[in-house]
Short mmCIF file of C-alpha atoms and ligand atoms in Angstrom, two decimals:
data_model
loop_
_atom_site.label_atom_id
_atom_site.label_comp_id
_atom_site.label_asym_id
_atom_site.label_seq_id
_atom_site.Cartn_x
_atom_site.Cartn_y
_atom_site.Cartn_z
CA MET E 10 0.06 0.12 0.09
CA ASP E 11 1.02 3.73 -0.67
CA LEU E 12 1.43 5.30 2.94
CA THR E 13 1.23 9.23 3.18
CA THR E 14 3.66 10.71 5.71
CA ASP E 15 1.02 10.93 8.43
CA GLU E 16 0.10 6.93 7.81
CA GLN E 17 3.79 6.24 7.98
CA ALA E 18 3.91 7.93 11.26
CA LEU E 19 1.10 5.98 12.63
CA LEU E 20 2.69 2.68 11.60
CA GLU E 21 5.96 3.82 13.59
CA SER E 22 4.14 5.51 16.42
CA ASP E 23 5.33 5.13 20.14
CA ASN E 24 1.65 4.11 21.02
CA PRO E 25 1.59 0.54 20.89
CA ALA E 26 -2.35 0.36 20.34
CA VAL E 27 -1.94 2.83 17.26
CA ARG E 28 1.06 0.83 16.01
CA LYS E 29 -0.74 -2.49 16.20
CA SER E 30 -3.93 -1.06 14.73
CA MET E 31 -1.86 0.19 11.50
CA GLU E 32 -0.10 -2.90 11.13
CA LEU E 33 -3.50 -4.94 11.06
CA LEU E 34 -4.84 -2.56 8.57
CA VAL E 35 -1.81 -2.45 6.49
CA ARG E 36 -1.86 -6.33 6.55
CA LEU E 37 -5.64 -6.30 5.75
CA GLY E 38 -5.25 -3.80 2.77
CA ASP E 39 -2.35 -6.04 1.34
CA ILE E 40 -4.47 -9.03 1.43
CA TYR E 41 -7.31 -7.42 -0.56
CA GLY E 42 -5.15 -5.50 -2.86
CA ALA E 43 -5.83 -2.01 -1.50
CA GLU E 44 -3.64 0.59 -2.98
CA GLU E 45 -4.23 3.37 -0.26
CA PHE E 46 -6.17 4.24 2.85
CA VAL E 47 -9.50 6.20 2.87
CA GLU E 48 -10.27 8.34 5.89
CA ILE E 49 -13.49 7.43 7.63
CA GLY E 50 -16.39 9.41 9.27
CA SER E 51 -17.57 6.97 11.76
CA ALA E 52 -16.79 3.29 13.12
CA GLN E 53 -18.88 0.61 14.64
CA ALA E 54 -17.21 -1.66 17.18
CA SER E 55 -18.68 -5.61 17.51
CA GLY E 56 -17.79 -8.19 19.35
CA ILE E 57 -18.36 -6.81 22.74
CA SER E 58 -20.79 -9.01 24.40
CA TYR E 59 -19.32 -11.27 27.18
CA LYS E 60 -21.12 -14.06 25.80
CA SER E 61 -19.38 -13.43 22.45
CA ILE E 62 -15.72 -12.86 23.43
CA GLY E 63 -15.44 -14.28 26.98
CA ASP E 64 -12.60 -13.46 29.51
CA PRO E 65 -9.91 -13.40 26.65
CA GLY E 66 -11.92 -10.78 24.94
CA VAL E 67 -12.48 -8.78 28.28
CA GLU E 68 -8.54 -9.01 28.85
CA PHE E 69 -7.83 -7.91 25.30
CA LEU E 70 -9.93 -4.76 25.53
CA GLU E 71 -8.79 -3.78 29.03
CA GLY E 72 -5.15 -4.14 27.79
CA PHE E 73 -5.63 -2.28 24.58
CA ALA E 74 -7.23 0.58 26.62
CA ALA E 75 -4.29 0.61 28.90
CA GLU E 76 -1.96 0.70 26.13
CA GLY E 77 -3.38 4.03 24.97
CA ALA E 78 -6.05 2.72 22.38
CA GLU E 79 -8.30 5.86 21.73
CA VAL E 80 -10.70 6.40 18.77
CA GLN E 81 -10.38 9.23 16.56
CA VAL E 82 -13.79 9.28 14.89
CA GLN E 83 -17.33 8.57 16.39
CA THR E 84 -17.57 4.87 17.27
CA PHE E 85 -20.70 3.18 18.24
CA ALA E 86 -20.78 -0.06 20.21
CA ASN E 87 -22.74 -3.08 18.96
CA PRO E 88 -25.07 -4.72 21.47
CA ALA E 89 -23.86 -6.16 24.62
CA GLY E 90 -24.89 -9.18 26.40
CA MET E 91 -27.32 -7.50 28.71
CA ASP E 92 -29.38 -4.51 29.25
CA ILE E 93 -26.75 -2.54 31.17
CA ASP E 94 -29.37 -1.06 33.60
CA ARG E 95 -31.90 -3.78 34.05
CA TRP E 96 -29.65 -7.02 33.83
CA GLU E 97 -31.10 -8.45 37.22
CA GLU E 98 -34.59 -8.08 35.80
CA MET E 99 -33.80 -9.88 32.92
CA GLY E 100 -32.26 -12.79 34.87
CA VAL E 101 -28.72 -12.40 33.73
CA ASP E 102 -26.00 -13.94 36.07
CA PRO E 103 -24.04 -11.67 38.47
CA GLU E 104 -20.58 -13.13 37.39
CA PHE E 105 -21.56 -12.54 33.55
CA ALA E 106 -22.69 -8.96 34.52
CA LYS E 107 -19.59 -8.32 36.13
CA GLN E 108 -17.35 -9.34 33.21
CA GLN E 109 -19.87 -7.32 30.77
CA ARG E 110 -19.22 -4.19 32.70
CA ARG E 111 -15.43 -4.64 32.61
CA ILE E 112 -16.18 -4.57 28.51
CA VAL E 113 -18.15 -1.42 29.26
CA GLY E 114 -15.50 0.26 31.05
CA ALA E 115 -12.71 -0.60 28.50
CA LEU E 116 -14.65 0.56 25.84
CA ARG E 117 -15.52 3.89 27.43
CA GLU E 118 -11.93 4.36 28.28
CA MET E 119 -11.24 3.95 24.53
CA GLY E 120 -13.93 6.81 23.82
CA VAL E 121 -16.12 4.33 22.34
CA THR E 122 -19.82 5.76 22.66
CA VAL E 123 -21.38 2.88 24.82
CA SER E 124 -24.62 3.05 22.59
CA PHE E 125 -24.84 -0.94 22.48
CA THR E 126 -27.15 -1.06 19.30
CA CYS E 127 -27.11 -2.93 15.85
CA THR E 128 -28.93 0.22 14.64
CA PRO E 129 -26.85 3.18 15.09
CA TYR E 130 -28.47 4.83 12.04
CA LEU E 131 -31.58 5.06 14.34
CA ALA E 132 -29.61 6.25 17.25
CA GLY E 133 -27.70 9.18 16.24
CA ASN E 134 -25.03 7.83 14.05
CA LEU E 135 -26.24 8.41 10.39
CA PRO E 136 -23.60 8.59 7.97
CA GLY E 137 -23.87 10.81 4.55
CA PRO E 138 -24.25 9.26 0.92
CA ASN E 139 -20.84 8.29 -0.14
CA GLU E 140 -19.25 8.63 3.26
CA HIS E 141 -16.64 6.13 4.10
CA ILE E 142 -16.99 4.32 7.46
CA ALA E 143 -15.88 1.22 9.09
CA TRP E 144 -18.81 -0.66 10.45
CA ALA E 145 -18.76 -4.27 11.72
CA GLU E 146 -22.29 -5.15 12.50
CA SER E 147 -23.54 -7.11 9.33
CA SER E 148 -27.19 -5.72 9.37
CA ALA E 149 -25.92 -2.15 9.74
CA VAL E 150 -23.33 -2.71 7.09
CA SER E 151 -25.86 -3.87 4.83
CA PHE E 152 -28.43 -0.71 5.75
CA ALA E 153 -25.48 1.74 5.45
CA ASN E 154 -24.63 0.61 2.04
CA SER E 155 -27.73 -0.07 0.60
CA VAL E 156 -30.59 2.38 2.06
CA VAL E 157 -27.93 5.23 3.18
CA GLY E 158 -25.53 5.12 0.31
CA ALA E 159 -22.50 5.22 2.53
CA ARG E 160 -19.62 2.86 1.83
CA THR E 161 -18.21 0.23 4.11
CA ASN E 162 -17.09 -3.30 3.87
CA ARG E 163 -18.20 -5.95 6.30
CA GLU E 164 -15.58 -5.33 8.85
CA GLY E 165 -14.59 -7.64 11.97
CA GLY E 166 -14.34 -6.73 15.34
CA PRO E 167 -10.64 -5.98 15.35
CA SER E 168 -10.25 -4.22 11.89
CA ALA E 169 -13.32 -2.02 12.86
CA LEU E 170 -11.63 -0.97 16.12
CA ALA E 171 -8.21 -0.40 14.22
CA ALA E 172 -9.90 1.77 11.96
CA ALA E 173 -11.61 3.82 14.75
CA ILE E 174 -8.23 4.21 16.36
CA THR E 175 -6.38 5.38 13.30
CA GLY E 176 -9.29 7.14 11.48
CA ARG E 177 -9.01 5.21 8.27
CA THR E 178 -9.37 2.02 6.50
CA PRO E 179 -7.81 0.34 3.48
CA LYS E 180 -9.66 1.49 0.06
CA TYR E 181 -11.07 -1.86 -1.37
CA GLY E 182 -14.24 -3.74 -1.80
CA LEU E 183 -17.40 -1.46 -1.27
CA HIS E 184 -15.30 1.58 -0.73
CA LEU E 185 -14.87 1.50 -4.60
CA ALA E 186 -17.61 2.74 -6.95
CA GLU E 187 -16.80 0.08 -9.48
CA ASN E 188 -17.80 -2.92 -6.89
CA ARG E 189 -21.14 -1.11 -5.97
CA VAL E 190 -23.02 -2.59 -8.82
CA PRO E 191 -25.68 -5.41 -8.67
CA THR E 192 -24.49 -9.21 -9.25
CA HIS E 193 -27.99 -10.92 -9.42
CA ARG E 194 -31.55 -9.91 -10.26
CA ILE E 195 -34.24 -11.28 -8.20
CA ASP E 196 -37.75 -11.06 -9.60
CA VAL E 197 -40.12 -10.72 -6.62
CA ASP E 198 -43.59 -12.00 -7.91
CA VAL E 199 -45.52 -12.11 -4.56
CA GLU E 200 -46.94 -9.35 -2.31
CA LEU E 201 -44.81 -8.75 0.62
CA GLN E 202 -47.29 -7.84 3.37
CA ASN E 203 -45.18 -7.26 6.51
CA GLN E 204 -41.64 -7.09 7.89
CA ALA E 205 -41.32 -10.89 8.38
CA ASP E 206 -42.05 -11.36 4.57
CA PHE E 207 -39.12 -9.13 3.75
CA ALA E 208 -37.16 -11.10 6.27
CA ALA E 209 -38.07 -14.34 4.61
CA LEU E 210 -37.21 -13.06 1.07
CA GLY E 211 -33.83 -11.79 2.42
CA SER E 212 -32.97 -15.13 4.27
CA TRP E 213 -33.94 -16.88 0.85
CA ALA E 214 -31.93 -14.50 -1.23
CA GLY E 215 -28.81 -14.54 1.29
CA ARG E 216 -28.41 -18.41 0.89
CA ILE E 217 -28.40 -18.15 -2.84
CA VAL E 218 -26.36 -15.06 -3.68
CA GLU E 219 -23.84 -15.61 -0.64
CA ASP E 220 -21.61 -12.52 -1.02
CA GLY E 221 -23.28 -11.19 -4.09
CA ARG E 222 -25.11 -7.88 -4.30
CA PRO E 223 -28.92 -8.77 -5.62
CA TYR E 224 -31.21 -6.32 -7.31
CA PHE E 225 -34.82 -6.70 -6.27
CA ALA E 226 -37.43 -5.99 -9.14
CA GLY E 227 -41.02 -5.85 -8.24
CA VAL E 228 -41.21 -4.96 -4.74
CA ASP E 229 -43.89 -2.47 -4.40
CA GLY E 230 -42.52 -0.13 -1.77
CA ALA E 231 -40.71 -0.88 1.62
CA THR E 232 -40.48 0.84 4.86
CA THR E 233 -37.27 1.52 6.77
CA ASP E 234 -38.10 -1.29 9.15
CA GLU E 235 -38.65 -3.48 6.25
CA LEU E 236 -35.48 -2.76 4.46
CA LYS E 237 -33.57 -3.44 7.80
CA ALA E 238 -35.13 -6.83 8.00
CA LEU E 239 -34.28 -7.75 4.27
CA GLY E 240 -30.71 -6.54 4.71
CA ALA E 241 -30.23 -8.12 8.09
CA ALA E 242 -31.60 -11.58 6.84
CA MET E 243 -29.31 -11.69 3.77
CA ALA E 244 -26.37 -10.90 5.86
CA ALA E 245 -27.13 -13.59 8.21
CA THR E 246 -27.88 -16.65 5.58
CA GLY E 247 -25.32 -15.15 3.20
CA ALA E 248 -22.77 -12.58 3.51
CA VAL E 249 -24.64 -9.87 1.50
CA ALA E 250 -23.20 -6.45 2.24
CA MET E 251 -24.93 -4.33 -0.31
CA HIS E 252 -28.39 -4.76 -2.04
CA PHE E 253 -30.61 -2.51 -4.28
CA VAL E 254 -34.46 -2.63 -4.25
CA GLY E 255 -35.64 -1.08 -7.67
CA GLY E 256 -38.01 1.81 -7.35
CA VAL E 257 -37.21 2.16 -3.72
CA THR E 258 -33.35 2.31 -2.80
CA THR E 259 -32.38 3.00 -6.49
CA ASP E 260 -34.04 4.28 -9.58
CA GLU E 261 -31.42 3.16 -11.86
CA GLU E 262 -31.83 0.09 -14.11
CA PRO E 263 -29.76 -2.91 -13.52
CA PRO E 264 -27.35 -4.48 -15.99
CA THR E 265 -29.19 -6.66 -18.38
CA ASP E 266 -26.97 -9.59 -18.20
CA LEU E 267 -27.41 -10.35 -14.41
CA GLU E 268 -28.15 -14.10 -13.55
CA THR E 269 -31.96 -13.78 -12.77
CA LEU E 270 -33.98 -15.52 -10.06
CA GLU E 271 -37.77 -15.69 -9.27
CA PHE E 272 -39.18 -15.46 -5.99
CA GLY E 273 -42.97 -16.05 -5.66
CA SER E 274 -45.61 -17.46 -3.24
CA ALA E 275 -44.15 -20.88 -3.24
CA GLU E 276 -40.77 -19.62 -2.46
CA LEU E 277 -42.20 -17.49 0.46
CA GLU E 278 -44.23 -20.13 1.93
CA ALA E 279 -41.39 -22.48 1.65
CA GLU E 280 -38.97 -19.95 3.32
CA TYR E 281 -41.31 -19.78 6.33
CA GLY E 282 -41.04 -23.61 6.80
CA GLU E 283 -37.24 -23.31 6.56
CA LEU E 284 -37.31 -20.88 9.45
CA ASN E 285 -39.47 -22.65 11.87
CA SER E 286 -38.59 -25.68 13.86
CA THR E 287 -41.28 -25.50 16.55
CA GLU E 288 -44.65 -23.76 17.40
CA ASP E 289 -44.25 -24.08 21.04
CA THR E 290 -42.16 -21.13 22.42
CA ASP E 291 -41.59 -19.70 25.76
CA LEU E 292 -40.02 -16.41 24.67
CA ILE E 293 -41.14 -13.84 22.18
CA VAL E 294 -38.33 -11.65 20.85
CA PHE E 295 -38.86 -8.57 18.89
CA GLY E 296 -36.14 -5.95 17.48
CA CYS E 297 -33.53 -7.88 15.69
CA PRO E 298 -32.23 -5.54 14.28
CA HIS E 299 -33.01 -3.20 17.11
CA ALA E 300 -36.51 -2.10 16.90
CA SER E 301 -37.62 1.48 15.76
CA VAL E 302 -40.00 3.43 17.95
CA ASP E 303 -42.65 2.71 15.21
CA GLU E 304 -42.22 -0.93 15.80
CA ILE E 305 -42.35 -0.75 19.60
CA GLY E 306 -45.64 1.31 19.12
CA GLN E 307 -47.12 -1.47 16.77
CA VAL E 308 -46.45 -3.90 19.62
CA ALA E 309 -47.99 -1.55 22.41
CA ASP E 310 -50.93 -0.96 20.19
CA ARG E 311 -52.01 -4.68 20.37
CA LEU E 312 -50.96 -5.30 23.86
CA ASP E 313 -53.00 -2.34 25.21
CA GLY E 314 -55.00 -3.77 28.17
CA GLU E 315 -53.93 -7.59 27.36
CA SER E 316 -51.92 -10.00 29.10
CA LEU E 317 -49.29 -12.37 27.64
CA ASP E 318 -48.70 -16.07 28.54
CA ARG E 319 -45.05 -15.97 27.93
CA ASP E 320 -42.26 -13.64 28.34
CA LEU E 321 -41.54 -11.12 25.62
CA TRP E 322 -38.33 -8.93 25.00
CA VAL E 323 -38.62 -6.02 22.53
CA CYS E 324 -35.06 -4.96 22.04
CA ALA E 325 -33.92 -1.40 20.89
CA SER E 326 -31.21 1.17 21.32
CA GLY E 327 -31.30 3.11 24.50
CA ALA E 328 -31.90 6.18 22.31
CA VAL E 329 -35.08 4.61 20.68
CA LYS E 330 -36.39 3.16 24.05
CA SER E 331 -36.31 6.58 25.77
CA GLN E 332 -38.67 7.44 22.96
CA ALA E 333 -40.88 4.58 23.49
CA ASP E 334 -40.88 5.25 27.39
CA ARG E 335 -42.17 8.92 26.55
CA MET E 336 -44.73 7.54 24.40
CA GLY E 337 -46.08 5.38 26.89
CA TYR E 338 -45.22 2.28 24.89
CA THR E 339 -42.93 0.69 27.51
CA GLU E 340 -45.65 0.96 30.27
CA THR E 341 -48.25 -0.63 27.92
CA ILE E 342 -45.74 -3.52 26.70
CA GLU E 343 -44.73 -4.11 30.50
CA ASP E 344 -47.97 -3.77 31.87
CA ALA E 345 -48.94 -6.70 29.38
CA GLY E 346 -45.93 -8.73 30.98
CA GLY E 347 -43.37 -7.96 28.37
CA MET E 348 -39.90 -6.05 28.80
CA VAL E 349 -38.44 -3.28 26.53
CA LEU E 350 -34.77 -3.79 26.58
CA SER E 351 -31.76 -1.60 25.46
CA ASP E 352 -28.23 -2.52 24.87
CA THR E 353 -28.79 -6.02 24.04
CA CYS E 354 -30.49 -8.77 22.02
CA ASN E 355 -31.73 -12.39 21.89
CA VAL E 356 -28.65 -13.68 20.21
CA VAL E 357 -26.04 -12.00 22.10
CA ALA E 358 -27.56 -12.44 25.54
CA PRO E 359 -27.06 -15.80 27.31
CA ILE E 360 -30.59 -16.79 26.85
CA GLU E 361 -29.78 -20.58 27.07
CA GLU E 362 -28.53 -20.01 30.45
CA MET E 363 -31.75 -18.13 31.49
CA GLY E 364 -33.77 -21.14 30.90
CA TYR E 365 -35.52 -20.36 27.60
CA GLU E 366 -35.57 -23.35 25.19
CA SER E 367 -37.61 -21.99 22.18
CA THR E 368 -38.07 -18.51 20.95
CA ALA E 369 -40.40 -16.71 18.87
CA THR E 370 -39.24 -14.15 16.45
CA ASP E 371 -40.16 -11.94 13.26
CA SER E 372 -36.59 -11.86 12.37
CA ALA E 373 -35.04 -14.13 9.79
CA LYS E 374 -31.59 -13.28 11.12
CA ALA E 375 -32.22 -14.08 14.81
CA ALA E 376 -34.38 -17.44 13.44
CA ALA E 377 -30.96 -18.25 11.72
CA TYR E 378 -28.60 -17.61 14.58
CA LEU E 379 -30.68 -18.80 17.64
CA PRO E 380 -30.33 -22.36 17.07
CA GLY E 381 -26.55 -22.15 17.10
CA PHE E 382 -25.85 -19.34 19.32
CA GLY E 383 -28.73 -19.63 21.93
CA GLU E 384 -29.58 -23.21 21.77
CA GLN E 385 -33.08 -22.59 20.82
CA ASP E 386 -35.95 -23.95 18.74
CA VAL E 387 -37.56 -21.27 16.63
CA HIS E 388 -40.94 -20.11 15.63
CA PHE E 389 -40.74 -17.41 12.86
CA ASP E 390 -44.02 -15.41 11.99
CA ASP E 391 -44.99 -11.59 11.81
CA LYS E 392 -45.39 -9.76 14.84
CA LEU E 393 -49.09 -9.60 15.10
CA SER E 394 -49.41 -13.36 14.55
CA LEU E 395 -46.95 -14.15 17.24
CA LEU E 396 -48.66 -11.76 19.63
CA GLU E 397 -51.96 -13.17 18.77
CA GLU E 398 -50.74 -16.65 19.96
CA ALA E 399 -49.39 -15.27 23.25
CA ILE E 400 -52.07 -13.07 24.41
CA GLU E 401 -54.09 -14.72 27.30
FE1 F3S D 4 -28.76 -6.95 16.20
FE2 F3S D 4 -28.68 -8.90 17.70
FE3 F3S D 4 -30.18 -9.01 15.71
S1 F3S D 4 -26.90 -7.58 17.31
S2 F3S D 4 -29.30 -7.70 14.18
S3 F3S D 4 -30.49 -7.70 17.35
S4 F3S D 4 -28.64 -10.67 16.26
#
């Protein structure tokens, strides 16, 4: 890679955290054929749940902070393993909580905004179009590239943190305009009726296109929440970091020579089958990716005056939850027996150690991850149907 004088100085810095970060990024750039660095506007650190990184991760982050690691750009943190304030109510083990709090302390010492959300774009970190960023949460990467028009690769936790500490990332992949084009065309020949349908489409598409960049034709409008569900699913069953929804996220026609796939009612129905392994659940979770205030409002509207026969978590960023609190949504949901949690989610919280064995969700990403990460059987359906099943 060609390094500027400033970048060479970072590589030779007396600060070991800066030096190690730059060494990692140069190696990464060499592997991917980057010729130069690009400065970034923001970063997003992942791998900060104690469940994911364990004691070695805690010690690494504390050691890195002690070596002088300090972020140079706005850096948001991905969800933690618990609601930082309500972990006892969640039923999290005190030893887990102690270790998670050490991670919070190390991040804060480095200057990371302890936002603990996978939807930074709903919580105060919204990049501009074509802004270069280094985000690590795959669903947020997809949203940033596809909906916002910012530019980021799917960073890992270490490379995103290194980018935050140096303020730059190697310029390759989706930082380059020539790579931000569709690789497949998917003709959607079925009406997508809710967020779960968009998630099912994404789940199906991700498995097929893997790390491609699909262009969806025939989608008749989509909300922000539907787009985040679509992108999150593709990033989970595949490694899709960017997609296009004709007439919604782009007005440009796709190239005419793309491999074309069809998604109709048979594929939609089959995908629901693929995502379901049980109908008998002891926990419902919404907010994967973290819920918007509108989603929380939909849940509150249905639960007003009702009572649930099983646990319910609605996961959101702290910023969105505080809006839900003010709207009275949190109180309505919690009066019905649910919880509105911030900072965490069903995948990175230790739900298997909290007695849950089967989870209901409207998220295809959660449905894909929960069997492995949370040892859960899964029931996948749209929000209102899942609530209907659980209202006493
Ligand atoms: Fe976010 Fe957790 Fe889902 S990090 S995208 S809520 S698995």
